[in-house]
Structure formats: structure tokens, C-alpha cells
mmCIF file of C-alpha atoms and ligand atoms in Angstrom:
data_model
loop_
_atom_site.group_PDB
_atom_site.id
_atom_site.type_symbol
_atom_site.label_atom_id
_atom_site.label_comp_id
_atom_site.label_asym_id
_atom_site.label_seq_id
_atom_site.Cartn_x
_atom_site.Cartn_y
_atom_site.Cartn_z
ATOM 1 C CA UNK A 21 -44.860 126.483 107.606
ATOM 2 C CA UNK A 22 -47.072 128.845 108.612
ATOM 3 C CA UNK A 23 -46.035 131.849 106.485
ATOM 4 C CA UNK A 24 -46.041 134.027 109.983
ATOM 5 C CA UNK A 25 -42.844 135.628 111.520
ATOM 6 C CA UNK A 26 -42.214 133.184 114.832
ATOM 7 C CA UNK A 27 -40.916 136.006 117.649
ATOM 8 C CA UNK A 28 -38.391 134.286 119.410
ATOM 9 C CA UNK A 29 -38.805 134.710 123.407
ATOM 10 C CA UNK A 30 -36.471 135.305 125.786
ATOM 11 C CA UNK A 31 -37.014 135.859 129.494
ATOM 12 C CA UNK A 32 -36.702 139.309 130.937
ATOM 13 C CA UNK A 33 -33.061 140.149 132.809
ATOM 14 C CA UNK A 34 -31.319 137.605 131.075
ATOM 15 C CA UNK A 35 -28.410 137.752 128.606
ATOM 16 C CA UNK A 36 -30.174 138.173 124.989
ATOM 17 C CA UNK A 37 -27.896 136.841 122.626
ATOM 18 C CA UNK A 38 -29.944 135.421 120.078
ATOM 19 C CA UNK A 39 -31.203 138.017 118.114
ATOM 20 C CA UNK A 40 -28.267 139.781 117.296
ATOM 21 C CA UNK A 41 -29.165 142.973 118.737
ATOM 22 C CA UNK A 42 -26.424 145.588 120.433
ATOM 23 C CA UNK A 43 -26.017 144.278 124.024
ATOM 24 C CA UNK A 44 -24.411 147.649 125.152
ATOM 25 C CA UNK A 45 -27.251 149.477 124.569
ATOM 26 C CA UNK A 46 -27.757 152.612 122.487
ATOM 27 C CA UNK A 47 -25.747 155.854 122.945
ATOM 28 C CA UNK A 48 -26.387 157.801 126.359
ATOM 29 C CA UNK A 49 -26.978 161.084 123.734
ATOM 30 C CA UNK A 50 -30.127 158.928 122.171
ATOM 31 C CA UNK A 51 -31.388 158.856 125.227
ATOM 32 C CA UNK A 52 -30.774 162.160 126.177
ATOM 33 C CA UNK A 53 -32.840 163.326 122.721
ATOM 34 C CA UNK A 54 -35.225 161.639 123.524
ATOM 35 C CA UNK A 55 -35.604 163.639 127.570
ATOM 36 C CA UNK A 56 -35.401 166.784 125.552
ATOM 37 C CA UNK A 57 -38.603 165.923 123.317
ATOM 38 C CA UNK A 58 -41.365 168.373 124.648
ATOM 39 C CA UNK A 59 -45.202 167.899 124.494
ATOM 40 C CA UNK A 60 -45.675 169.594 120.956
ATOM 41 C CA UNK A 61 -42.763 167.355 119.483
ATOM 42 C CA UNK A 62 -45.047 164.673 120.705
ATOM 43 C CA UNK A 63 -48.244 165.961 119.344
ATOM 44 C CA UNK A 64 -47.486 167.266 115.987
ATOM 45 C CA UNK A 65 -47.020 165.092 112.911
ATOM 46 C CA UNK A 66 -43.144 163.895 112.497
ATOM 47 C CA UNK A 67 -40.956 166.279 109.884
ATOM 48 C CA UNK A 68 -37.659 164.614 109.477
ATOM 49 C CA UNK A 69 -36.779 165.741 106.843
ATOM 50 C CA UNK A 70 -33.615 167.065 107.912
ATOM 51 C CA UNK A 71 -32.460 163.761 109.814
ATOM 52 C CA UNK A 72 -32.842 162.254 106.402
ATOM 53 C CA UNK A 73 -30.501 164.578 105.056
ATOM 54 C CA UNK A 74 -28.344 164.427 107.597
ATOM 55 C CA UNK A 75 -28.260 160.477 106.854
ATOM 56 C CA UNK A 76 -27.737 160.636 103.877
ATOM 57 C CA UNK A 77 -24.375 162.728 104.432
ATOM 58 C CA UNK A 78 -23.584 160.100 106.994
ATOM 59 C CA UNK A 79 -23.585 157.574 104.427
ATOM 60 C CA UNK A 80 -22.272 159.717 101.590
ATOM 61 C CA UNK A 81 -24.842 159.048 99.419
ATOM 62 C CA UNK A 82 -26.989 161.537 97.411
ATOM 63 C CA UNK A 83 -30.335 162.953 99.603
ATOM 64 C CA UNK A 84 -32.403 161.558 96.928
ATOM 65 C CA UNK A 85 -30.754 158.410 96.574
ATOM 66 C CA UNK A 86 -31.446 157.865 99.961
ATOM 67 C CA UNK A 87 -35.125 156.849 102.128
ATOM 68 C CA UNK A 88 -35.612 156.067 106.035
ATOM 69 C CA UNK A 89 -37.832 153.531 106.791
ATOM 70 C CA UNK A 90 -39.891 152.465 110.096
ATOM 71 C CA UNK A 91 -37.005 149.823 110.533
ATOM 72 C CA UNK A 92 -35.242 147.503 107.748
ATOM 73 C CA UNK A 93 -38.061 145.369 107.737
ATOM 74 C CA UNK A 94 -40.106 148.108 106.390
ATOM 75 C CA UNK A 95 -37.503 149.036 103.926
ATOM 76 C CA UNK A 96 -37.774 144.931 103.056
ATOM 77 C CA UNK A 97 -41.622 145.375 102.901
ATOM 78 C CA UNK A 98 -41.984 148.019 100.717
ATOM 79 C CA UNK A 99 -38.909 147.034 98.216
ATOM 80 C CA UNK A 100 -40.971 143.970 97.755
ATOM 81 C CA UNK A 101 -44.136 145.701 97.543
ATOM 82 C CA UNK A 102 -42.794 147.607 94.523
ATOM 83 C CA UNK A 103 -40.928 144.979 92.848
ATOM 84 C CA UNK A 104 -44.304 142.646 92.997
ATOM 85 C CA UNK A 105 -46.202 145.328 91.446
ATOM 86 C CA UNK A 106 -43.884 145.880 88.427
ATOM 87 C CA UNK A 107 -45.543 143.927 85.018
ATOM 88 C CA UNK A 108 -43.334 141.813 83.387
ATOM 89 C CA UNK A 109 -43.203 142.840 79.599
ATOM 90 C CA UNK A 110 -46.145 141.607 77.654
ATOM 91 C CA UNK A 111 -47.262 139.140 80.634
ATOM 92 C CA UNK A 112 -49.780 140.826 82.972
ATOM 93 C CA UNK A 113 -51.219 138.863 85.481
ATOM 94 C CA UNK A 114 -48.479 136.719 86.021
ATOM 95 C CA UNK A 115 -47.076 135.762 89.757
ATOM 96 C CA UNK A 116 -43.953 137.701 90.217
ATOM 97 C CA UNK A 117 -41.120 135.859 91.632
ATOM 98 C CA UNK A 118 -38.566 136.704 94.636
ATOM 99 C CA UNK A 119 -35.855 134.457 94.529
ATOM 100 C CA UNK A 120 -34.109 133.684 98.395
ATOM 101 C CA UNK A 121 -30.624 131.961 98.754
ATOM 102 C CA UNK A 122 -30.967 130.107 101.999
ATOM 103 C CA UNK A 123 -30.316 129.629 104.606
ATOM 104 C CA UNK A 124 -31.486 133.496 104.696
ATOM 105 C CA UNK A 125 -33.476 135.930 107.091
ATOM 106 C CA UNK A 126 -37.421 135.249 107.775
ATOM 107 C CA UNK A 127 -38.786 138.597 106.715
ATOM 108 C CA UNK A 128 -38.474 137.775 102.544
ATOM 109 C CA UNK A 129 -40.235 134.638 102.287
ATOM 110 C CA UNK A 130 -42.841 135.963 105.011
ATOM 111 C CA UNK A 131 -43.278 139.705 103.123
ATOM 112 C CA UNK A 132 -42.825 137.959 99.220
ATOM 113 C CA UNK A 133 -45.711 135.424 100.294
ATOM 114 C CA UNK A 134 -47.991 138.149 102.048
ATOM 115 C CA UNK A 135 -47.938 140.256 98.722
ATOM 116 C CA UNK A 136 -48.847 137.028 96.778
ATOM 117 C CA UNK A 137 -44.862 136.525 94.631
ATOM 118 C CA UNK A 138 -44.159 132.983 94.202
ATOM 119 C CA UNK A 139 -40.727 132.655 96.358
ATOM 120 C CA UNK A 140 -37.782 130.788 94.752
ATOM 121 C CA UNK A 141 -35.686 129.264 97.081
ATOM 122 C CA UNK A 142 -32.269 128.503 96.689
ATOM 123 C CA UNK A 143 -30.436 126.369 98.455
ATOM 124 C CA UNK A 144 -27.279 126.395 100.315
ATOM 125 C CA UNK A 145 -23.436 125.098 99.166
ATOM 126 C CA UNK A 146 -20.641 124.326 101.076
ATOM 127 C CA UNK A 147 -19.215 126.578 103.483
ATOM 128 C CA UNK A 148 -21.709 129.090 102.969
ATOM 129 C CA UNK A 149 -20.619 131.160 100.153
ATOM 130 C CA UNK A 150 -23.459 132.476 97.868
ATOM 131 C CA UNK A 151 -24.868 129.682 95.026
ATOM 132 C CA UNK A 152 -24.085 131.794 92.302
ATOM 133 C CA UNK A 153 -24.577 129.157 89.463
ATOM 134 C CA UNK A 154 -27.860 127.773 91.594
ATOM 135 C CA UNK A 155 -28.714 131.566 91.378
ATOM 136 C CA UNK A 156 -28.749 132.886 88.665
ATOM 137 C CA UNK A 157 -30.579 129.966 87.228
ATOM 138 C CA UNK A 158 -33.106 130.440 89.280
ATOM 139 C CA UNK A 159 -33.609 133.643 87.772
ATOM 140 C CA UNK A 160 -36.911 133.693 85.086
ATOM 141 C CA UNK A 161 -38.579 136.765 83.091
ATOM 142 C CA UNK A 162 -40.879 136.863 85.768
ATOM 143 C CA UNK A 163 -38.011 137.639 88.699
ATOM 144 C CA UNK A 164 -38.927 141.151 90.182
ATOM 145 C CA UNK A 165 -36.101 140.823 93.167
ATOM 146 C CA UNK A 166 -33.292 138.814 94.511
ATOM 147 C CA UNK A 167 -31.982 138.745 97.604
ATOM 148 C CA UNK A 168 -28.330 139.170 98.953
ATOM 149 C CA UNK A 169 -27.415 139.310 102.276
ATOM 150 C CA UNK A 170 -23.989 140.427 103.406
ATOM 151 C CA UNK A 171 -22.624 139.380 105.833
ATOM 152 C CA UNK A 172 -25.693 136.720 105.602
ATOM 153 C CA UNK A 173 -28.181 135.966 108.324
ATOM 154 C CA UNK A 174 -27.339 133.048 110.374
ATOM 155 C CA UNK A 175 -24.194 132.196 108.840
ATOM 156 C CA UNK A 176 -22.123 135.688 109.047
ATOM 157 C CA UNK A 177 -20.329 134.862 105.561
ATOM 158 C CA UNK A 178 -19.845 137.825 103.294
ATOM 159 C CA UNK A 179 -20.501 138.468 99.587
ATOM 160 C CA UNK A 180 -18.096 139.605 97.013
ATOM 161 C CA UNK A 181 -18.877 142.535 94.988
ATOM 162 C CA UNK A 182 -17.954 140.575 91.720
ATOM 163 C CA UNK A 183 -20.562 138.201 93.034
ATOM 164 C CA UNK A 184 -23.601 140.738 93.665
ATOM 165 C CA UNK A 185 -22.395 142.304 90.443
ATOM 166 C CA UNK A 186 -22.829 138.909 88.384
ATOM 167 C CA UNK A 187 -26.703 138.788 89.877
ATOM 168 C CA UNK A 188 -27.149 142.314 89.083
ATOM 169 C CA UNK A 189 -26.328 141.396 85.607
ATOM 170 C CA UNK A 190 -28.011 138.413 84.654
ATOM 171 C CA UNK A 191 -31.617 140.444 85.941
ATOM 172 C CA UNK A 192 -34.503 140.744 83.621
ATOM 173 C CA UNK A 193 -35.619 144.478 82.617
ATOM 174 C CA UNK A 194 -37.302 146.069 85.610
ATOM 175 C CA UNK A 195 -35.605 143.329 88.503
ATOM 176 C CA UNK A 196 -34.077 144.501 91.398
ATOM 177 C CA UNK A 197 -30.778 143.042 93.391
ATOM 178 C CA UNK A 198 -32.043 143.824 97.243
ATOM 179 C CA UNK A 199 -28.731 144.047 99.152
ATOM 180 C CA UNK A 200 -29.558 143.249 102.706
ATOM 181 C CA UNK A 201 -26.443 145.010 104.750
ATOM 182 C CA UNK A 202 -27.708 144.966 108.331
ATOM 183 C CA UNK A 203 -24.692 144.026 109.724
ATOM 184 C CA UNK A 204 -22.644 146.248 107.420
ATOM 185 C CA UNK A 205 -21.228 148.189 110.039
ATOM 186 C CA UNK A 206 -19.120 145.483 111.635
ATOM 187 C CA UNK A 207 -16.964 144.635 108.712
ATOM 188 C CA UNK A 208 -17.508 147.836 106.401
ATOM 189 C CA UNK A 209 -18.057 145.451 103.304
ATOM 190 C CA UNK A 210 -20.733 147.484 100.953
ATOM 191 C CA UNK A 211 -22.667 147.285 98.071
ATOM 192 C CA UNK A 212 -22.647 151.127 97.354
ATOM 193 C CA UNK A 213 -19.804 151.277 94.433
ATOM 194 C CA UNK A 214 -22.089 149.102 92.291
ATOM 195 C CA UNK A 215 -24.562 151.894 92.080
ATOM 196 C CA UNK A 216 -22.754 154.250 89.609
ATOM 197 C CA UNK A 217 -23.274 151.697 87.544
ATOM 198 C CA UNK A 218 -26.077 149.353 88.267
ATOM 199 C CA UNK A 219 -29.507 151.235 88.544
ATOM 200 C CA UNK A 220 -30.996 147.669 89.609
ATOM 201 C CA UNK A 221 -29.684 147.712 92.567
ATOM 202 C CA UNK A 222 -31.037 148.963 96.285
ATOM 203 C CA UNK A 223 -28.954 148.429 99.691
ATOM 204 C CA UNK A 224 -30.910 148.035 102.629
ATOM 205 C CA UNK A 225 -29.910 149.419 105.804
ATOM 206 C CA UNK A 226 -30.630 149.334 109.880
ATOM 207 C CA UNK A 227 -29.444 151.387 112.708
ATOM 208 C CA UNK A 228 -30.266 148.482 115.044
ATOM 209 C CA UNK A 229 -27.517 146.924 114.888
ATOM 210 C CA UNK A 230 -23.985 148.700 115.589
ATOM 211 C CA UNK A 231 -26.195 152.169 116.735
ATOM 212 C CA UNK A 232 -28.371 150.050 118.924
ATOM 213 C CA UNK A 233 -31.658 151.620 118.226
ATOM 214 C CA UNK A 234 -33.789 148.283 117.253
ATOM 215 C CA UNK A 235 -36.836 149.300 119.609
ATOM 216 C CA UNK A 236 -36.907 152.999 117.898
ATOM 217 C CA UNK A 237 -37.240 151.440 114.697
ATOM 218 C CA UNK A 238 -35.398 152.804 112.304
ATOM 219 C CA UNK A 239 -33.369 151.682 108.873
ATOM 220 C CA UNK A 240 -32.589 152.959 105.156
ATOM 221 C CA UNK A 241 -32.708 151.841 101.282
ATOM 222 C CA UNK A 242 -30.416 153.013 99.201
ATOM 223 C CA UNK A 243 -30.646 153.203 95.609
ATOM 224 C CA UNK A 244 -31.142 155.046 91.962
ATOM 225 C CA UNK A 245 -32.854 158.068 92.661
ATOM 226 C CA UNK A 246 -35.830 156.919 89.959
ATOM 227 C CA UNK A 247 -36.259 153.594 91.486
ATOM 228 C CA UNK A 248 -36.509 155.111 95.197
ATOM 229 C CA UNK A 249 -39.075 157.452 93.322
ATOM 230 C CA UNK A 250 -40.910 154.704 93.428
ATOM 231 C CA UNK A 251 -40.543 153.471 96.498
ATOM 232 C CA UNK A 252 -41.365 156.689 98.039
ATOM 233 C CA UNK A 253 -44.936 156.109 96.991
ATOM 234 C CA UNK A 254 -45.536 153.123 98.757
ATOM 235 C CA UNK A 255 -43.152 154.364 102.271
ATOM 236 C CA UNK A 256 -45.672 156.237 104.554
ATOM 237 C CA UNK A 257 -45.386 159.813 104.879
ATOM 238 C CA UNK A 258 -44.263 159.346 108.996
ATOM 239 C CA UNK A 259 -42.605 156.007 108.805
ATOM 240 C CA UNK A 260 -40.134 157.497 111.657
ATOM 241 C CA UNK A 261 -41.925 158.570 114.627
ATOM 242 C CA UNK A 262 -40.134 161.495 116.098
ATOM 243 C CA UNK A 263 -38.573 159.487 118.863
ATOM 244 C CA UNK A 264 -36.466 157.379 116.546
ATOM 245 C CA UNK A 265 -35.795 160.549 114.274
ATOM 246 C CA UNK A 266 -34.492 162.459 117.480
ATOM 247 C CA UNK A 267 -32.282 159.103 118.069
ATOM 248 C CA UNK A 268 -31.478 158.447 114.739
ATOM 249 C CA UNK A 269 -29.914 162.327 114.848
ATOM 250 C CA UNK A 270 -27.776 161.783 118.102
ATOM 251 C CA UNK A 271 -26.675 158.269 117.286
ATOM 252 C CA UNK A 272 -24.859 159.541 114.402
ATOM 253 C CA UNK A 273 -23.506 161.956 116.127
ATOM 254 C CA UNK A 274 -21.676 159.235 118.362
ATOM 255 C CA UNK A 275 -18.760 157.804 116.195
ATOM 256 C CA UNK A 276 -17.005 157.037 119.216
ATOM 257 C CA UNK A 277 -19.813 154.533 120.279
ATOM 258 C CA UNK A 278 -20.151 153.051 116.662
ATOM 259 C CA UNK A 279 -16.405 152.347 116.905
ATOM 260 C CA UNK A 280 -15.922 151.239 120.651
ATOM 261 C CA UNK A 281 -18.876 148.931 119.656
ATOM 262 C CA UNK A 282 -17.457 147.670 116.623
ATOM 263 C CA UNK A 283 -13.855 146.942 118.413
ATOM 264 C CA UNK A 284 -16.100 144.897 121.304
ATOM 265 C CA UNK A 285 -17.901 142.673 118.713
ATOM 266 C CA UNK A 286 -14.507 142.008 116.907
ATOM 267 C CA UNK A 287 -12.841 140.864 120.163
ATOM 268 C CA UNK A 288 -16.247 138.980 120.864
ATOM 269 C CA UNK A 289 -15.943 136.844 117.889
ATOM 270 C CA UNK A 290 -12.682 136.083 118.327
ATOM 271 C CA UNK A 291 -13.089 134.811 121.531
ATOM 272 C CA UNK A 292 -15.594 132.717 119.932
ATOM 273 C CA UNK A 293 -13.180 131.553 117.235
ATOM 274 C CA UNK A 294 -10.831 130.689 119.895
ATOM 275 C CA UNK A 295 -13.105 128.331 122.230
ATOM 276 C CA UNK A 296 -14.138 126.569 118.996
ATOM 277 C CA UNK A 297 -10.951 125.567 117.675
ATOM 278 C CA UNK A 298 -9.970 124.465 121.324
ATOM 279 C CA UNK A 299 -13.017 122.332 121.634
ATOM 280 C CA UNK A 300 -13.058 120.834 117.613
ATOM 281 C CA UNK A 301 -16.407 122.708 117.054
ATOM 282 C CA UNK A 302 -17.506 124.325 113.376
ATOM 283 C CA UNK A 303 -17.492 128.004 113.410
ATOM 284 C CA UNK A 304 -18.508 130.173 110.100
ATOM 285 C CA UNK A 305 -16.472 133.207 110.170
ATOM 286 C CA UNK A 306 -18.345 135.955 110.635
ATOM 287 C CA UNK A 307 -18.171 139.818 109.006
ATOM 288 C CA UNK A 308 -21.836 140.054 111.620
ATOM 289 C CA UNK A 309 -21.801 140.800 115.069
ATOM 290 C CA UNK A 310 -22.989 137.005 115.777
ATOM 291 C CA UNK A 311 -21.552 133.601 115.014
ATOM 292 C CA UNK A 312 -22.823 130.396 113.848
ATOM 293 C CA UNK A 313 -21.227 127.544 115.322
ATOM 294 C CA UNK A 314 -21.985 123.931 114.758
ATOM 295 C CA UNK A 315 -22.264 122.454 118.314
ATOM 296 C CA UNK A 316 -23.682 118.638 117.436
ATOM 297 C CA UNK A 317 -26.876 116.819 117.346
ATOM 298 C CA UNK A 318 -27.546 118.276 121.129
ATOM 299 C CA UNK A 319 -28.018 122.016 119.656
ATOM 300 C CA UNK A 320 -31.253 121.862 121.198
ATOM 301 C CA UNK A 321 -30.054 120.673 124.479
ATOM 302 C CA UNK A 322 -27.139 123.147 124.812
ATOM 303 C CA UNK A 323 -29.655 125.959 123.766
ATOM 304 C CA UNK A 324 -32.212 125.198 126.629
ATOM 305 C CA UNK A 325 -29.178 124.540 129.593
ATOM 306 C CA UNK A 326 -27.808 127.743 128.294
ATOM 307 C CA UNK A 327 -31.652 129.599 128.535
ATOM 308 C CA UNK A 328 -31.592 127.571 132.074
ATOM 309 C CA UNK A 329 -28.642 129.722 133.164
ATOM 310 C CA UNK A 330 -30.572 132.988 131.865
ATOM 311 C CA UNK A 331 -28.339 133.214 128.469
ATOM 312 C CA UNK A 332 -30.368 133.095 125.491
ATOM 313 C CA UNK A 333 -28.580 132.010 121.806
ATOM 314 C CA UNK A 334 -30.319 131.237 118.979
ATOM 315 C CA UNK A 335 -31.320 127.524 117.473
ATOM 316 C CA UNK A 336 -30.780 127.841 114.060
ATOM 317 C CA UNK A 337 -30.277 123.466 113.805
ATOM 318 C CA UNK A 338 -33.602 123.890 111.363
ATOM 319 C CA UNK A 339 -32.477 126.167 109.145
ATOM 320 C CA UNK A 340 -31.320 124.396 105.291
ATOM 321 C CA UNK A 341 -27.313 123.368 105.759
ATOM 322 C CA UNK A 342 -27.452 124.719 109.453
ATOM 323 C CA UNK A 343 -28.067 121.229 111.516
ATOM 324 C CA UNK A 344 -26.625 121.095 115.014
ATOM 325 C CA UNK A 345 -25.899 125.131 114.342
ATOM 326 C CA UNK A 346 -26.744 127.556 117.258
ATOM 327 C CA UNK A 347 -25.988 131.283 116.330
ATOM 328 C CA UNK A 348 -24.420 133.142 118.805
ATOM 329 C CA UNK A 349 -24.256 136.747 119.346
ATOM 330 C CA UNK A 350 -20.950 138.688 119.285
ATOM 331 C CA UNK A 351 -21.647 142.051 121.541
ATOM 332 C CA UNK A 352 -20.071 143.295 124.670
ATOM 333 C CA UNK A 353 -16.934 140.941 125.376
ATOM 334 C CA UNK A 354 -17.863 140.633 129.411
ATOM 335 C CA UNK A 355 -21.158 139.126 127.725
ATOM 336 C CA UNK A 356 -19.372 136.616 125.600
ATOM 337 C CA UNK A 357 -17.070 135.936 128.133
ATOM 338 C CA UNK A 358 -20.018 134.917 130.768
ATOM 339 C CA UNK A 359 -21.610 132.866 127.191
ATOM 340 C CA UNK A 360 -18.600 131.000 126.460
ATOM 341 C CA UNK A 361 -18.114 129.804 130.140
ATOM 342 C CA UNK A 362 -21.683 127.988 130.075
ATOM 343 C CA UNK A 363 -20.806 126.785 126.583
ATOM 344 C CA UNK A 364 -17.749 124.795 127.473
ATOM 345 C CA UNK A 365 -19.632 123.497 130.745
ATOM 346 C CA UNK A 366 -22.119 121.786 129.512
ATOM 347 C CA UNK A 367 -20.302 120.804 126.086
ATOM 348 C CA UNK A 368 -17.601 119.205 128.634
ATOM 349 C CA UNK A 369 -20.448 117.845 130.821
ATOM 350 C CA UNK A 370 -18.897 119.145 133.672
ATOM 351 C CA UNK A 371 -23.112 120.227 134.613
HETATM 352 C C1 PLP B 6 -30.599 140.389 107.585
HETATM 353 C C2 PLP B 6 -31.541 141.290 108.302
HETATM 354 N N1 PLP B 6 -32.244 142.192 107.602
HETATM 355 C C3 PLP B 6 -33.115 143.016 108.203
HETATM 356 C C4 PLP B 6 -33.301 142.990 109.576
HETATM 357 C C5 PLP B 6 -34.345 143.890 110.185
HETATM 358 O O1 PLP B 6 -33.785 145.068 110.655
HETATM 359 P P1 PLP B 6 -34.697 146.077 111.475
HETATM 360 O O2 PLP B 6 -34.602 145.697 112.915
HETATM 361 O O3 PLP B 6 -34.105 147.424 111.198
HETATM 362 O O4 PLP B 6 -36.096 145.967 110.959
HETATM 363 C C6 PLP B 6 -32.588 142.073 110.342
HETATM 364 C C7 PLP B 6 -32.799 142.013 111.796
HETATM 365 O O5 PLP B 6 -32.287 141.220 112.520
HETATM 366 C C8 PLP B 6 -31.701 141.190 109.693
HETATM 367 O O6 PLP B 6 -31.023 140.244 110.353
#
């Protein structure tokens, strides 16, 4: 392991389909916002101040329960950051702990280790569903944050609120439940409710997924106002730049996108459902806009004919519980369509 984010690569023209991005693109008014910038807009410091706001009412959440970040990852980074730098009663100097259910997404165990917290991991049970009981005995005086993904990152499988609320409450004074919901906007689950009551927990956020702006950079935490107090000391002052504030702005404004996109990656994994139970093959299902599906001992085979053909899909086989798994993303239907058609090929060796 060597503790450094591994950038998958994919060659240029091809269909990308392994890192779960939007594969329609962003909304035609982002890009328009962005034409309109002038040559101050680019020059001056960022003030988006505003755009937070008007997030903020997009989500219906309180403006100062509410901070953008330069991408979820940043919102990751500096959640950790904070949490690692919390003393645990009566013990200072002691190595904070993040504790990870896996199989789970890169950017914990990479940020937790960076900032020097000891990471927990927690392994997988069957089908998926989050190790509660593994969990939340995993969880010491010295835990600062857990995370939660839902849906979860490769497998797609979604988290009950009961179950995020049973973390929340076994937490030591001053540890935070990190509720990872990048791919909340293709099945609308949320962790939201739990904050009128819970002030230990923060939702994360991106608006690279289902508003396709992952190059701009741009995602949310959501939380207590006094905990994203203190956040807000560690966020930089321009975490957006004003390109991906001018985006964020006009993405929002397209519901009609969010939804057509939504409806495409719903009939995309279905399509995916379908080929799998024709052919036998494991599928998780998914609440994401990708699916994992357990294609055999040859994932690595079917991954590299399929990258032969200029379609790129993810080998996840390493990850814990995920052997033979290759996670497959769920975007434009045409896209699947063309994906599926290799996939049976060369699983029927008809190639
Ligand atoms: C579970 C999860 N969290 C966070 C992120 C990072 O989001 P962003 O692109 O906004 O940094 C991703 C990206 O794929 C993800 O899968």
C-alpha cells in the first residue's frame, strides 16, 4: 500500500465508465456561465457568497448549516482535518482514530493516514449491508469520525437511517458520523432528518455526480451550525474558483437536466440488472449511478478486452469481499447499451 490515491487512466475518446462520473455531460447553461465570465471575474478574488446561499436553499438546509468545498474530497479532507485535531478528554497526545467499513472509497484511508489518525478498518458482510455490530465495536474513546457511505462506493448498497442513527449513537463526546452521499441524487435516500437531532453528524455532498460538474470541482458538508464553525476555519477562504461558482449557480438552475439524468441512470441500471440475470452473473443493486457486478475469476481479462474496444469499467476484483467484481457505470442508456454489447461478447466468447 502506498498510502497515495492511484488515478485510474483511461484513454482519451473512449467510453469512461469507470469512475462514475455523468457521461452526458454538464448542463449547456454551465457552460454558457462560464462564456459570460469577463476578464475582471477572472482577476478578482472569488465572492460566492451568494451561490452558497443559493445552495443552501437548494438543499433546504439552513445557510449556516451549510459549506461549499473545492470538491467532496475537500469537504472529506477538511472533516478529517478537524475531527483529528479534536483531544480526546483527559488523553492528549493520543492517535485519533477514523474508523472505515470496507470495501469503501480511497480518499478516507489516504486523507486519515496523511493527517497521522490510526485508520480502523472494518470489514465487509454478506451482501453488502453495513457491519453494524463489527462497527460499532470498532468504535474506542479515541474515535474522532466514522464513515458511512450511502449508496456505498463500489457496491451501490444503501444505508438505513436507523442504521446511521445507531453509529451516531454509540459515538464518544466530540466524534463525528461523516455521511458520504455522493450519489445521493440518484435514489434521494438522505441523512438530513437525523440532524434535528444528532449534532454529531455532517453529510457530505458533490455536484459531480448527477450535475456533472466533476472537473469544476465543487461539493458541500452539511451539518450543526457549531460544528461547521469549525470547519470553516480549516476550508480556505476561495475553495470555489469562480468558474465552478458560476456553474454551480446555473446547474441548479437546471432541474430538468438533474431529472432527465436521473431517469437515464435508472433505465441504465436496469438494463444492467437485466443482462445479469440472463447471463447468471452477481449484481449488487445499486441506489448509485454505477453497478458492481461479479463477472468471475477473468475480471481482469473482461476489463482489458473491454478497454481494447475503447470502453473503460472499473476493476474493483481487489477490493475486501469484491473478487471477480468490475463496477460499472450507469449513465446515458445509448452508453450502457454499447457497454453491455461488449460485455456479453466476450463473456460468451463469441471474440
Ligand atoms: C463516495 C465518494 N465520495 C466522494 C467523492 C469525491 O467527490 P468529488 O469529485 O466532489 O471530490 C467520490 C467521487 O467519486 C465518491 O465516490
Amino acid at each position: 500500500m502506498t498510502g497515495e490515491y492511484q488515478r485510474p487512466l483511461a484513454a482519451p475518446g473512449g467510453l469512461r465508465l469507470h469512475l462514475n462520473e455523468n457521461t452526458a455531460g454538464c448542463s449547456p447553461r454551465v457552460l454558457a456561465a462560464l462564456e459570460a465570465l469577463t476578464g475582471e471575474d477572472i482577476a478578482f478574488y472569488p465572492d460566492y457568497g451568494d451561490v452558497e446561499h443559493e445552495t443552501a436553499a437548494f438543499l433546504g438546509v439552513p445557510r449556516n448549516q451549510l459549506v461549499l468545498t473545492n470538491g467532496l474530497d475537500e469537504g472529506i479532507f477538511v472533516a478529517i482535518v478537524a475531527a483529528a485535531r479534536e483531544t480526546v478528554a483527559g488523553e492528549s497526545g493520543i492517535r485519533p482514530e477514523v474508523v472505515v467499513p470496507l470495501p469503501a472509497f480511497d480518499m478516507y484511508g489516504v486523507t486519515a493516514r496523511a493527517v497521522g489518525a490510526q485508520v480502523v478498518e472494518v470489514p465487509p458482510q454478506q451482501g453488502f449491508r453495513l457491519p453494524v455490530a463489527s462497527l460499532l465495536a470498532a468504535i474506542t474513546p479515541r474515535t474522532r469520525i466514522v464513515f458511512v457511505t450511502s449508496p456505498n462506493n463500489p457496491t451501490g448498497v444503501r444505508v438505513s437511517l436507523d442504521e446511521i442513527g445507531e453509529v451516531s449513537a454509540a459515538l464518544p463526546p466530540g466524534g463525528i458520523v461523516f455521511v458520504d452521499e455522493a450519489y445521493h441524487d440518484f435514489c434521494g435516500d438522505t441523512a438530513l432528518p437525523l440532524l434535528a437531532t444528532r449534532s454529531n453528524v455532517i453529510v457530505g455532498r458533490t455536484f459531480a455526480k448527477g450535475h456533472g460538474l466533476a472537473a469544476l470541482r465543487v461539493g458541500c458538508l452539511i451539518g450543526h451550525a457549531e460544528v461547521l464553525a469549525r470547519i470553516r476555519t480549516i476550508v480556505p477562504p476561495y475553495s470555489l474558483n469562480v468558474c465552478a461558482a458560476a456553474g454551480l449557480r446555473a446547474a441548479l438552475g437546471d432541474r430538468d437536466r438533474l431529472a432527465w439524468y436521473v431517469a437515464q441512470v435508472d433505465r441504465s441500471r436496469r438494463l444492467i440488472y437485466t443482462l445479469c440475470d440472463r447471463l447468471g452473473l452477481t449484481y449488487w443493486e445499486s441506489g448509485a449511478n454505477f453497478v458492481l457486478v461479479r463477472v468471475g475469476a477473468r475480471a481482469d481479462e473482461v476489463v482489458s478486452k473491454l478497454a481494447a474496444q475503447s470502453i473503460f469499467v472499473r476493476d474493483r476484483s481487489g477490493e475486501p469481499g469484491c473478487a471477480g467484481c468490475v463496477r460499472i457505470t450507469a449513465g446515458v442508456v445509448d452508453h450502457t447499451e454499447q457497454c453491455l454489447l461488449a460485455l456479453e461478447e466476450i463473456l460468451c466468447g463469441v471474440r
